[in-house]
CSV table of C-alpha atoms in Angstrom, one decimal:
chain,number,residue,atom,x,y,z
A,1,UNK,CA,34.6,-50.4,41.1
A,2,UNK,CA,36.3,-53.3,42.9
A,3,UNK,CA,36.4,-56.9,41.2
A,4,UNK,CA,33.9,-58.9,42.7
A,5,UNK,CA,35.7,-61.5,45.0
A,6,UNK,CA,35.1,-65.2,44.4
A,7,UNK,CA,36.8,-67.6,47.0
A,8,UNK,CA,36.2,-71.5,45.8
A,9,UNK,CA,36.8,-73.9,48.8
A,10,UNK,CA,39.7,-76.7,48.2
A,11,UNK,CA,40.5,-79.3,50.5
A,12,UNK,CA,42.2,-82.6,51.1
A,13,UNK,CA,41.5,-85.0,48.6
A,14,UNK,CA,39.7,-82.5,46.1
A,15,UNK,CA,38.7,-84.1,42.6
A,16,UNK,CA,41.0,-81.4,40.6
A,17,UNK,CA,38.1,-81.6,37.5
A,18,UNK,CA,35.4,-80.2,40.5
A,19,UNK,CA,37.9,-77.6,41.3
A,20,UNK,CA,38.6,-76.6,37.6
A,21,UNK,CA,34.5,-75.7,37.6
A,22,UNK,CA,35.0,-72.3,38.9
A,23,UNK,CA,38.6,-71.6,38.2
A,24,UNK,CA,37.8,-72.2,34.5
A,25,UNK,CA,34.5,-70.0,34.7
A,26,UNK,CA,36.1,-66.8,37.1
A,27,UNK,CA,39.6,-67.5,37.7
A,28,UNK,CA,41.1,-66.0,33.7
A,29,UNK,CA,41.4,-62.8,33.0
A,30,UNK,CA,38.7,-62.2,29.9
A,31,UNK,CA,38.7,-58.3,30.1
A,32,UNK,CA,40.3,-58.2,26.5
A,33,UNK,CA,37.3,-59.5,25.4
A,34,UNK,CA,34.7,-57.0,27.4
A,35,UNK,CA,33.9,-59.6,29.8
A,36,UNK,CA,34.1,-58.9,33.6
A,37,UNK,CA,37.3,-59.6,35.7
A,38,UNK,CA,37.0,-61.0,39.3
A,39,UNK,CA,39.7,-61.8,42.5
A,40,UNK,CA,39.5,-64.9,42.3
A,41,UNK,CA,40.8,-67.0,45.2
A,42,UNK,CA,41.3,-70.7,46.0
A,43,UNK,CA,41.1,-71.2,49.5
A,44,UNK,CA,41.9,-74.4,51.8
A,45,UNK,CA,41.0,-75.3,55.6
A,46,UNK,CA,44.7,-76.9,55.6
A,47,UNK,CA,48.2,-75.3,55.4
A,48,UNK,CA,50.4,-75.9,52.5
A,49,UNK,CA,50.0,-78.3,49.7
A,50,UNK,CA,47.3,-80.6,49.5
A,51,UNK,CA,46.4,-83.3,47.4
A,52,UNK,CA,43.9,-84.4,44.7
A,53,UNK,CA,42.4,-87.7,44.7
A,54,UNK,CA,44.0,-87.6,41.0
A,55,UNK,CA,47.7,-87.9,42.7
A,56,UNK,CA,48.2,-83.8,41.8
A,57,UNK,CA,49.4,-82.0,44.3
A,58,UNK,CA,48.4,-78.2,44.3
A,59,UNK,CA,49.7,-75.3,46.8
A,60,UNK,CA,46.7,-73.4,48.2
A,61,UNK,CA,47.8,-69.6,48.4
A,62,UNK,CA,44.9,-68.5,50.8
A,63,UNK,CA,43.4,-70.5,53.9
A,64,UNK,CA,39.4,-69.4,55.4
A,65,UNK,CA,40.4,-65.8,56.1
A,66,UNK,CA,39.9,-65.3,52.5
A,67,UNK,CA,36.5,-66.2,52.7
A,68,UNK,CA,36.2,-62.5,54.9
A,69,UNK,CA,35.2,-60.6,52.2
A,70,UNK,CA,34.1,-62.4,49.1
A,71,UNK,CA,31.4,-61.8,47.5
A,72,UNK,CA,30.7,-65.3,46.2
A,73,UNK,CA,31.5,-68.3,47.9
A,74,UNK,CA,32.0,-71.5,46.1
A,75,UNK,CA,32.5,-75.3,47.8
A,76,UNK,CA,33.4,-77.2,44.5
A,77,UNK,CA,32.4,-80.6,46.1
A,78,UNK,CA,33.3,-82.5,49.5
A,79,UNK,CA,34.4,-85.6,51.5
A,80,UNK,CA,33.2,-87.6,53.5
A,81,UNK,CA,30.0,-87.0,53.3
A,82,UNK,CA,28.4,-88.2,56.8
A,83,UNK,CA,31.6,-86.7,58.8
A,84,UNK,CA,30.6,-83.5,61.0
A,85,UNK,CA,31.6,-80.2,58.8
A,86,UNK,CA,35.2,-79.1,60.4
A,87,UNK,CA,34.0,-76.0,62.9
A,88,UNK,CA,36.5,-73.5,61.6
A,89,UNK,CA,34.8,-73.9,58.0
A,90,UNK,CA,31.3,-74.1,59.5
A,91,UNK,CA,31.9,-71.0,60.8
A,92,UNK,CA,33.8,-69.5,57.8
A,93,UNK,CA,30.4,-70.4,55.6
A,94,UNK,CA,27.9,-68.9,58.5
A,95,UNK,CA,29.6,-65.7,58.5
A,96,UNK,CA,30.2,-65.2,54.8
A,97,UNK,CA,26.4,-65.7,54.8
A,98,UNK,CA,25.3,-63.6,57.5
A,99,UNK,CA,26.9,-60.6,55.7
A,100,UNK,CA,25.4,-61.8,52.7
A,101,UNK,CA,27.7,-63.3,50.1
A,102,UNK,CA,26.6,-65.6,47.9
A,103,UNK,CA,27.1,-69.1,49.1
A,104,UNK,CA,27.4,-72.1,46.5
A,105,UNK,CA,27.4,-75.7,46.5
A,106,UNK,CA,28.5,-77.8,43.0
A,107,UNK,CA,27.7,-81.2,43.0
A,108,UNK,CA,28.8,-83.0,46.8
A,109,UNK,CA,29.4,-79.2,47.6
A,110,UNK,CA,25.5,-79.5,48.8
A,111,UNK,CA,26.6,-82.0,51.5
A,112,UNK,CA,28.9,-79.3,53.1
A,113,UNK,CA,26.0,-76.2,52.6
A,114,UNK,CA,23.8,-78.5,54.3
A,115,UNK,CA,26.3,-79.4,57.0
A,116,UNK,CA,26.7,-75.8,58.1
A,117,UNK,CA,23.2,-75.3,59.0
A,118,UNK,CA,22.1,-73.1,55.6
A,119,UNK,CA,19.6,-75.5,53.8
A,120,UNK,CA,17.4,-76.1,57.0
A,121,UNK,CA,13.7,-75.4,54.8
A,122,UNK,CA,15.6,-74.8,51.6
A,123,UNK,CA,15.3,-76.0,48.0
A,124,UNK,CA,18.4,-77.6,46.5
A,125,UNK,CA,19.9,-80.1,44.7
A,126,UNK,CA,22.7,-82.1,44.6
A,127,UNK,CA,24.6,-85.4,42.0
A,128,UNK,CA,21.0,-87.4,41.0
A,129,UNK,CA,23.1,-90.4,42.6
A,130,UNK,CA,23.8,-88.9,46.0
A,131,UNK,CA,20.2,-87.3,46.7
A,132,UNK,CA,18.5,-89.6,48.5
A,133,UNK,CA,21.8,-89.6,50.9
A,134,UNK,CA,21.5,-86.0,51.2
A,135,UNK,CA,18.0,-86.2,52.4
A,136,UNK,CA,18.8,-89.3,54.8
A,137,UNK,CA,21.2,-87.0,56.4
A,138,UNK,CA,19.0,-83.7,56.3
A,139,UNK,CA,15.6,-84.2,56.0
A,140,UNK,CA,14.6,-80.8,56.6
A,141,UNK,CA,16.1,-79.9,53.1
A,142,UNK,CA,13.6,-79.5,50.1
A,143,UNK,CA,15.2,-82.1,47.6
A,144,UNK,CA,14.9,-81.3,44.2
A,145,UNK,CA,16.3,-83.9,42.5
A,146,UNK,CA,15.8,-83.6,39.4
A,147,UNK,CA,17.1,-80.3,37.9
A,148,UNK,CA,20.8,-78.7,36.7
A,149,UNK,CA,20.6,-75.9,39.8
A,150,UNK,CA,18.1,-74.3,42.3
A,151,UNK,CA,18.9,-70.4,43.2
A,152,UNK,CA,17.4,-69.9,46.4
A,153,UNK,CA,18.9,-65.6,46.0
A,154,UNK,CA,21.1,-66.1,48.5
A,155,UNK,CA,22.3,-70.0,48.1
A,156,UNK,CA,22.7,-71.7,44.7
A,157,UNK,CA,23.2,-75.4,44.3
A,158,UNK,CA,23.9,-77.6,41.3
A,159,UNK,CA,23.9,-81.5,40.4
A,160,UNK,CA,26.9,-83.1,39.6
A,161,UNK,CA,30.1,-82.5,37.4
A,162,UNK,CA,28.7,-80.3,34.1
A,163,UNK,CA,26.1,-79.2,35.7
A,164,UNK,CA,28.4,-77.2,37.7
A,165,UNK,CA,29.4,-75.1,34.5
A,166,UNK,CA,26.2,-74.6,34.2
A,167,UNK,CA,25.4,-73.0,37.3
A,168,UNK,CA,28.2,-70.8,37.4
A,169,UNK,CA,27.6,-69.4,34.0
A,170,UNK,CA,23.9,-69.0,35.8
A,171,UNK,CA,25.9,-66.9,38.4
A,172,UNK,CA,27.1,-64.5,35.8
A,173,UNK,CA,24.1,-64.7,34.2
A,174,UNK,CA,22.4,-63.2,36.7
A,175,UNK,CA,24.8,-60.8,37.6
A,176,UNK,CA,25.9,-59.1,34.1
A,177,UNK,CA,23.4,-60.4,31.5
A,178,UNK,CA,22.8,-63.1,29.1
A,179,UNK,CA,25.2,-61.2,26.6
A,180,UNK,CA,27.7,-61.0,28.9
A,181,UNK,CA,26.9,-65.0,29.8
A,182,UNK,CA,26.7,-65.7,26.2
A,183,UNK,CA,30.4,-64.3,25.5
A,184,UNK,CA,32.1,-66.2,27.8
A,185,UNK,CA,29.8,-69.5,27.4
A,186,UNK,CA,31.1,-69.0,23.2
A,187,UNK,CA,34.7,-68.7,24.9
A,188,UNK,CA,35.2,-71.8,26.8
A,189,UNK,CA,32.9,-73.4,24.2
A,190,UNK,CA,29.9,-74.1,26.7
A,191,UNK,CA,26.0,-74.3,26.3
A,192,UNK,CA,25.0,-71.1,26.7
A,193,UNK,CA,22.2,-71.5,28.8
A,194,UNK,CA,20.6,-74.7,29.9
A,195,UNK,CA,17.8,-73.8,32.6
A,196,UNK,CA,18.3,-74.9,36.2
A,197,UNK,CA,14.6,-76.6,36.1
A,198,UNK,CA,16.2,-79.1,32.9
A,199,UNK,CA,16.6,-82.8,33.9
A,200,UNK,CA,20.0,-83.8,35.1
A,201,UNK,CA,19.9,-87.0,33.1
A,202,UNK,CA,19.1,-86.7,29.3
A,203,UNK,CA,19.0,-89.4,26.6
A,204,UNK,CA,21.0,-88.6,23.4
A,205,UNK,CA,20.5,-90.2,20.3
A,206,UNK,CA,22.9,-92.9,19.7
A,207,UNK,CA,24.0,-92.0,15.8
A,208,UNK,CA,22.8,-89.0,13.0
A,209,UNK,CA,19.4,-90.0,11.1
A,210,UNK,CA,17.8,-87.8,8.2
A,211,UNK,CA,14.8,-87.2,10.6
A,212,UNK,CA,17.4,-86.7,13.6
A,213,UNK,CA,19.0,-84.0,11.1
A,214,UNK,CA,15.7,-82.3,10.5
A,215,UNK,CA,14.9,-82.3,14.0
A,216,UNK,CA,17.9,-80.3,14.5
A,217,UNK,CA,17.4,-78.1,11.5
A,218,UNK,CA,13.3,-77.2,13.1
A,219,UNK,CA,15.0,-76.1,16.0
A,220,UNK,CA,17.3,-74.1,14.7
A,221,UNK,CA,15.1,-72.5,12.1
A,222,UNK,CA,13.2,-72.0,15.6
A,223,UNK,CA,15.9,-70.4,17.0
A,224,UNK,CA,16.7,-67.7,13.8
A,225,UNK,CA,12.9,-66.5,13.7
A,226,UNK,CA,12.0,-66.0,17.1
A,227,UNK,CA,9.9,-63.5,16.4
A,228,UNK,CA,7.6,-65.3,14.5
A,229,UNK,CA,4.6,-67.9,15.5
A,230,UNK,CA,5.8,-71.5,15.8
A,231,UNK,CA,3.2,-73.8,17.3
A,232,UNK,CA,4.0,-77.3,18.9
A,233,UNK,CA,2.6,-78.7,15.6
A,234,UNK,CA,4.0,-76.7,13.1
A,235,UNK,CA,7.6,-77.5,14.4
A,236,UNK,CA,6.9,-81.4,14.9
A,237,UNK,CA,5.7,-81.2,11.0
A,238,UNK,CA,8.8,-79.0,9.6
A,239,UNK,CA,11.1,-82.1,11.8
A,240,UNK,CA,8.9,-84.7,9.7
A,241,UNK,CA,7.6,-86.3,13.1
A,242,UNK,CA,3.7,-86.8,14.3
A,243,UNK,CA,3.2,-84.1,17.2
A,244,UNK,CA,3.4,-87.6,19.6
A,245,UNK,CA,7.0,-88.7,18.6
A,246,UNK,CA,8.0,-85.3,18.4
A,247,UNK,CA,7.2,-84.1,21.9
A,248,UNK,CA,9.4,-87.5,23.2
A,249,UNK,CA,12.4,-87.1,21.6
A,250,UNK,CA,12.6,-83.3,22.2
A,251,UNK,CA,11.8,-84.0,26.2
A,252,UNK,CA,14.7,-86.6,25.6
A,253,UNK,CA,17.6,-84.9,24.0
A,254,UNK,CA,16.2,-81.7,25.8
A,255,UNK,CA,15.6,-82.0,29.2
A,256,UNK,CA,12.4,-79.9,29.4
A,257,UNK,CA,9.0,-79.5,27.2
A,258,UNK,CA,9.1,-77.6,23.9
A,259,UNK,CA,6.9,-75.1,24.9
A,260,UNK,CA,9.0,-74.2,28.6
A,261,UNK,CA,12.0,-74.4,25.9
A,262,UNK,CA,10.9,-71.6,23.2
A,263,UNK,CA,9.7,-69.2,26.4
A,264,UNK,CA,13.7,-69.4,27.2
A,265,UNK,CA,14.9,-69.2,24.3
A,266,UNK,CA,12.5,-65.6,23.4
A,267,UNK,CA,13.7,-64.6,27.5
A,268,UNK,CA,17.3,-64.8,26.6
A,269,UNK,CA,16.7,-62.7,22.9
A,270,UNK,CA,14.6,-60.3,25.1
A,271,UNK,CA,17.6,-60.2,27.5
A,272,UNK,CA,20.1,-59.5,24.7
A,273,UNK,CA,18.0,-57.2,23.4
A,274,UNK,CA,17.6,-54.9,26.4
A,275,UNK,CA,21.1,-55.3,27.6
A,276,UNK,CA,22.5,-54.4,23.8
A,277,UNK,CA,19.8,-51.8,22.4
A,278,UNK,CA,17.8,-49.1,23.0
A,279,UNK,CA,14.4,-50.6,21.3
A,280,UNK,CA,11.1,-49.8,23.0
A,281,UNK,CA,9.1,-52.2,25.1
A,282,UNK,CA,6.7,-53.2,22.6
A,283,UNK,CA,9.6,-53.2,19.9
A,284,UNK,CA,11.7,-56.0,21.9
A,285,UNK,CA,8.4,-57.9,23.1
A,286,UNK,CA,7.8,-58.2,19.0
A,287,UNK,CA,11.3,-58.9,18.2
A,288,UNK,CA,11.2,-62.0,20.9
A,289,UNK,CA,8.1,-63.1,19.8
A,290,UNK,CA,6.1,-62.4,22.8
A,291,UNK,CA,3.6,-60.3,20.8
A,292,UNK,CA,3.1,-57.3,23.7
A,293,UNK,CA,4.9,-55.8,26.5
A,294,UNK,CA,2.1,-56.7,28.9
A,295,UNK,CA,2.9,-60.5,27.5
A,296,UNK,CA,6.9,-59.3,28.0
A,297,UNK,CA,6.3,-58.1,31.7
A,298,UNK,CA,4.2,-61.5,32.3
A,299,UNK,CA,7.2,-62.9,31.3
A,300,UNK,CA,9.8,-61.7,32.9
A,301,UNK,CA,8.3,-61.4,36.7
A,302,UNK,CA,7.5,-65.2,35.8
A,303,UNK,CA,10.9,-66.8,35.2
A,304,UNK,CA,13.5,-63.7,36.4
A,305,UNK,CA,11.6,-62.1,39.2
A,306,UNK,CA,11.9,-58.6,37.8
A,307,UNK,CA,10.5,-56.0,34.8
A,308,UNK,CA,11.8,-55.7,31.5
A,309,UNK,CA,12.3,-51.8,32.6
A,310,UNK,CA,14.0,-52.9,35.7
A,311,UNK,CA,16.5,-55.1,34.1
A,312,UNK,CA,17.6,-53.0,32.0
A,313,UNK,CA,18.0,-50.3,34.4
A,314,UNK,CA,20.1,-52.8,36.4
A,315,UNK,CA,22.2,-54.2,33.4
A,316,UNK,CA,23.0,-51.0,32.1
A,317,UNK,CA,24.2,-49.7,35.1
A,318,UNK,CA,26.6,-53.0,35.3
A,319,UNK,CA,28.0,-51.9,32.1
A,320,UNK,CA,29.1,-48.6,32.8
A,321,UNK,CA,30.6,-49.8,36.0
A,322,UNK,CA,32.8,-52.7,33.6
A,323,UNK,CA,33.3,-49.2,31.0
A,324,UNK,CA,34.6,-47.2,33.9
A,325,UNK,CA,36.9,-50.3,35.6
A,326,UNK,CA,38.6,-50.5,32.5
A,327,UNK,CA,39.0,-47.0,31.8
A,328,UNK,CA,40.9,-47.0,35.3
């Protein structure tokens, strides 16, 4: 089985931190540690070096004819954001789309997405400081501007700078399973998942308070015992808050509602569980705390668009794809 190819998009003027984003999460070599191994390709519109608005100059090896036959392609951010999209990578992104690669957009990457003519009727997102340009510029784009990422199937955007990790460990996600994601989110010492639908902007807590400590320690006792019944009220007690106080800070430091929060958390056990074991249905729905399979299924046509059965039909067939590649 071929590596997937990934081609990011550099240009003129690149922030080198936006371009890191996706060499970081596709461009190493990880097959040591069972994780899966892509072409990865930096490709630029402009011959020979160019140069970082950091004062780096880096030597592009590929220019758009790269972007022929990837599978993924990634614009890390852009420039000027009002200027017409060059033609030669207008058309570079329009064909890579027809014939159905992945097209992405980190952070300012949206501007460039959008300039090509693929958000027309769209959701996506973009920085939380450069949305309401984006929809100045192209109103016919559904603006969500508030979330980490929007996967549209076929296009993915993300906000700004993290985020960007985010959504590419969302990519892989998607692709190879939240064990695989997990693995390599533990390996460049990352969040391991952070929904897309999470705020971009969250408040932290300035400094470490016996209460702020036994917030932490209800949600990780959440976290070990899954599988058990742990009610808004129940949590906000073992954390020594009133269900009130509770329910602020955790939308806060969180980004999203406890309750949206505990459904990920038992999807991504569920996940692990189905990639990683052979447990029945109702086995893994218990283990995950969803109680039945029928409350499983609900669950995961909800949030991943597919059946527990299904993904781990697909997943399992990814691994003995990454088994036989490395056999080879």
């Amino acid at each position: 089985m071929a590596d997937p190819i990934i081609a990011a998009i550099a240009f003129d003027g690149i922030s080198p931190f936006h371009l890191s984003v996706p060499c970081l999460v596709f461009g190493t070599d990880r097959t040591r540690l069972g994780l899966p191994r892509f072409d990865f390709r930096v490709c630029a519109m402009e011959q020979g070096a160019i140069h970082t608005d950091a004062g780096l100059m880096i030597a592009v090896p590929h220019g758009l004819a790269a972007l022929e036959d990837a599978d993924i392609v990634i614009v890390p951010s852009w420039r000027e954001l009002e200027d017409p999209l060059p033609p030669a990578l207008t058309e570079a992104l329009g064909r890579a789309h027809r014939r159905g690669a992945l097209i992405v957009g980190l952070c300012l990457g949206t501007f460039a997405i959008a300039a090509a003519g693929l958000l027309a009727g769209r959701r996506a997102t973009t920085h939380w400081a450069y949305t309401d340009q984006l929809q100045a510029l192209h109103p016919d784009i559904i603006l969500d501007a508030d979330v980490l990422y929007v996967d549209e199937g076929d296009i993915v955007t993300s906000a700004g700078v993290a985020a960007g990790l985010d959504c590419c460990l969302h990519i892989v996600r998607a692709r190879y399973g939240a064990e695989i994601a997990l693995r390599l989110a533990r390996h460049i010492v990352l969040s391991p998942h952070r929904q897309g639908g999470q705020a971009q902007f969250i408040e932290r807590p300035v400094a470490k308070t016996p209460t702020a400590d036994r917030f932490a320690q209800a949600l990780d006792q959440v976290r070990k015992t899954l599988g058990e019944a742990h009610s808004l009220d129940s949590v906000a007690d073992a954390a020594g808050l009133t269900r009130r106080t509770f329910t602020r800070r955790f939308q806060k430091s969180n980004g999203t509602s406890f309750g949206d929060w505990l459904t990920d958390q038992r999807l991504a056990l569920a996940q692990r569980l189905l990639e990683a074991t052979d447990k029945s249905m109702d086995m893994v729905a218990f283990e995950a705390g969803f109680g039945s399979a029928t409350s499983l299924r609900q669950h995961f046509a909800a949030r991943l668009r597919t059946s527990p059965m299904q993904y781990r039909r697909e997943f399992s067939k990814s691994a003995q794809g990454r088994a036989h590649a490395s056999a080879l």
